[in-house]
Steps between C-alpha positions, in 0.01 A plus 500: 500500500394859576156557654304811601282462809229708667756583768730645232215715372403613851857618559523690171166674562658693788754644253261574214202615706611707799138618535384147581348393165519134400497278193172320432476133404526570125824693556639226721419238238692703240795566731536135604473363145843402363386325182488626143170689487329810359354749748213724388452811712250785488607865548602578858489135603847506655669280240831686511492509881440124499797452268719718722390298804600178325838645403574628851418157642728345237772745599503361855536145363784568255713343364283263300611144423811489278525878547241562228345845479170684475423710192232770520402695188271802479418761238590816693752600762219580746459135595876442510552796732220389732656153535840662555359731770327214684802270472725765652284493813613144575835414651748356254277561198612266223228532237712738292816292528628219279353258394170693516386755243222759531443751219280605211479258207698746287788514750505119518517471120773765481715348775484129421447499125530821296821644648691166503370431148625835372844443657514158337384596151658846472799464736403831660299646786147624446486880479139525622170315520274798539220635281588869536864444408392276213249751360745789533773315308251362246395853411860623480584229245173547312565872447841417352326323210512700175219754509309379192492137613418603857202706390368214285519267801325753726208534260415136576660456841539811720809464715283498816355171374800371310710409805216275622445336162861431393582184697689172489303178478496302825554168324768619256694803621645552151157585359378857538131587495338834426161466662333172409713446186864414445705809418590353159127465421444870572814629325687285250835386635666657195389852597696755706196540729518133598873530567459819707240341729687171525823681592314714755350203684813285488718799584317559827540135595870501415546805723333313784197732508208263557127553531309285746383289208860457380584356843247222436640446150846448653352275770331268249815488289701400809258225602485368145877465482540377858186304603683384815427847645155364585655225714739741673228747597256230600764334716571829678141591591269268693209749499379756245233751602359737236286788629251699286500210257223656289749764381731239350521536121499200266872541430582516872288191558679314220842591641412401858367166375826438316720599794326327792443123494171422677624154589781653707356833618186564705323785321226714652336762276300768678266754340157608383408453134228760545771766544701421187538841334763601246559850361595345166204355311732235350560336838268233630440279799727196499414351840204267539492366859478124537161364604657363817584837648470677834289815542501811717161668456462715812612857441643699789515810278141602438155494658232237446299751294789547256560124486136440402510753215831398344491120526337450159699769315779263403590206281427236762311584823672368812225559755695787655400597855584835654639619831217536753704735718489771229188722520243456225479789253274431204696484171385794289465570129539872424287567190605791277445643153710705260395828666599413857794261467720755677292443817590129527816552709337758734207262552741218590680734742171592669419128546838454668429791736141389562630164625781663705764300312725808476540471879640146485860458615581350162316682223593424142250618240540424130304536178610248238416415141614278220594761236732789582534682167244739345292330230538646148122502452418637843396174667526499880842418649673608824573860384126542428437501875805708590651685200843558659555125539820378341611141530804515724831348416580177681653562839670165516868527579729403214870439522602661173440865410617744234648763734668530839211714625253220425710255703496748791124556467450121516658489848189660647271262311641190671249398767694201630760638742743215438837665436576244227233656275663845524845352452391309192350817351817708543736219394293476181547875456880447513480210255291722273778762505754236392273392214462858382881518485502153333744372764521122512698241690641205306284622209180461708266753654575550866292306753475607865747227598753610237454864601575435867799286406644774278440770761687289758790454261524869405410674828417276793394793717221604257380138486495480882314831534251442218216363718551782751490756216179351357340500848587869542348592162180309575463651847554853367252444215238368742554810716442727202861608463648548147736220397507542121818709475691275741416181307565670164842612626573148626407339168680741268809587708573192709313184408508491118855645471621238750351209303584655162854604589442844352357827632321563171130409495260521207238767435239221532598435861499873580152525346388199707617681816349838410167619642306596189175687459340167406591338829359797694190504281451125556505547878254789479283307255484201734387723787247678279367168373435391858293815551318462167396148594354597837158653564470707819163551669439749781375363832296720739772472764724699268713205391515341156410150389730360233386252232772358275410407143676209334460208263380164626833351390696728733295424813511123478586357842406819684239539774294821516254629758268599215524436128307654212504294180455738207321375190724548194492407133716214372341375176179513706405673822639251750219502758233482231682195367482338846144589598381139544787433742425819698145363538651172632399303190818305439577304187844376405645774274577424139756692299824668599347849527231395748752309713741795506220744588389279790852465638566875484168577669557237770841639589362854520189406699687296762732779622279669768455392860198718588339679204465382140357738239453480125440790263257403226345685208121549504486311167674202658264475793169560321273196535731325747418698815284249688729203428802696623321592823412134559868414451593732789584827323381840620428742212596866544402737220697821449273800452579757230 
């Protein structure tokens, strides 16, 4: 029977904390616990570090009894990469080897359920499970619909919304919904419109082009037909750890419950229900921690002054305590009116300079808000404070793009320097080229395995040199050298003709490999967007202080030196809606809107280590001044 001791934790501290920090008793209790339990953790409490410590201790004790594995699921690749980086520091790291599995929930669903299900039901390989590829192909098929019918559909359902609304039912994959209603209840199944939309949705699935939601549809279908999958997965994994549990959607929760048998698998769910925020208003919190849970309430991230002010601005106060080694700077509310709103960011910058935070070794300054788009009636949103603000495109690295140039651009977005990530990206680019040419093997889309096998059969030397070629491209790209023409030449003159058995390639492939004005414009636009979303403030020394603007959703998980939470309008002005909580008068929130507003505010307010500021309209603060001061807030009025 495996056991984690204080001696194990002492040894791992030297790896995780080279500066001499240690785990406190609450952390040690969490690390040593090997039972099924929920773990509630406040922001900056070290929950992920505690999980990593437990995993690294496990790694030294592998293999487990009967060679069972450890499964770790997260919601982003950030946590996965951190575990991977730490594991690589230990000799003989085995956490990322069979029978263990560490990935995002989506990758787990794809690998063990959706992809095998698709192969079983359609006797083919999945083309892609990727939202950008799905949306791109959805629109292509939609614009092939006869113009009159297409325009009638768009009057009710603009295509930008349609791809989200036209979905398969989770329980019965043969039923298609359009929004909340069955497709046949929106358009009669005798009409051409019904048939067009039905053919569009089913056509994408038959081509193997899946949305993330479709992957879950396939997963449920697979489990329904083969319930023994639950026994197989539960027999393989002895432990399941789920990080950031509050971000788990109801459908993810349902699937995990169906796949993992609690009687066979020890399950630990780790998160903070106060930080459950979703960009889609249709999503909701699915995780309710068990009463018998463990807690981590001491934050290493922020000062005691910040901890005092934010503890009640949440669904359920946890008695958060701050880090006493961080200097106390009084949390400040910057009060503005319609005539001086443009002075909010400069005032925040001056507070940063006044407290010498710009001289810190690590200085990250951000201004965040809930709503990023201009309001049609002129209500205050992020652009109201900084008119050039434009919500940036997601920087997350995908593995499917619409052009060769986008694949190359993605090389420099990969932060994890594991060569396998680069290799996977460029292999996917080659597979994409084969799909453009509609080249199959045994009437199936090529997989990586089939590709390497065919290359070996047709030209063993190219197969042998492939990894070396990919490494050269990546190195050159990282060094700023042009690689586009070389890869384009390889794809169109060597690779595709070799697999195809013909030197002729389609116009579509040539277009894919051509640098267009759009691809150049996209690169310029991305750079310009970065500039538009940054406010620069002059410092007397002659340097500049940079404050990045962003949405609360995009900064989740980050730590800033100073954060400014900007009041914005979402059905109501969000800080006005939360005034009682700002004054430390907590009542359990009722209604979905109040709960969502609290979670968004809590995430935004718990980012800074040293300085927390709010911007608040004069109308919001009127009559509440004394109560806010008693709650620990300093009030700073902007002068016209």
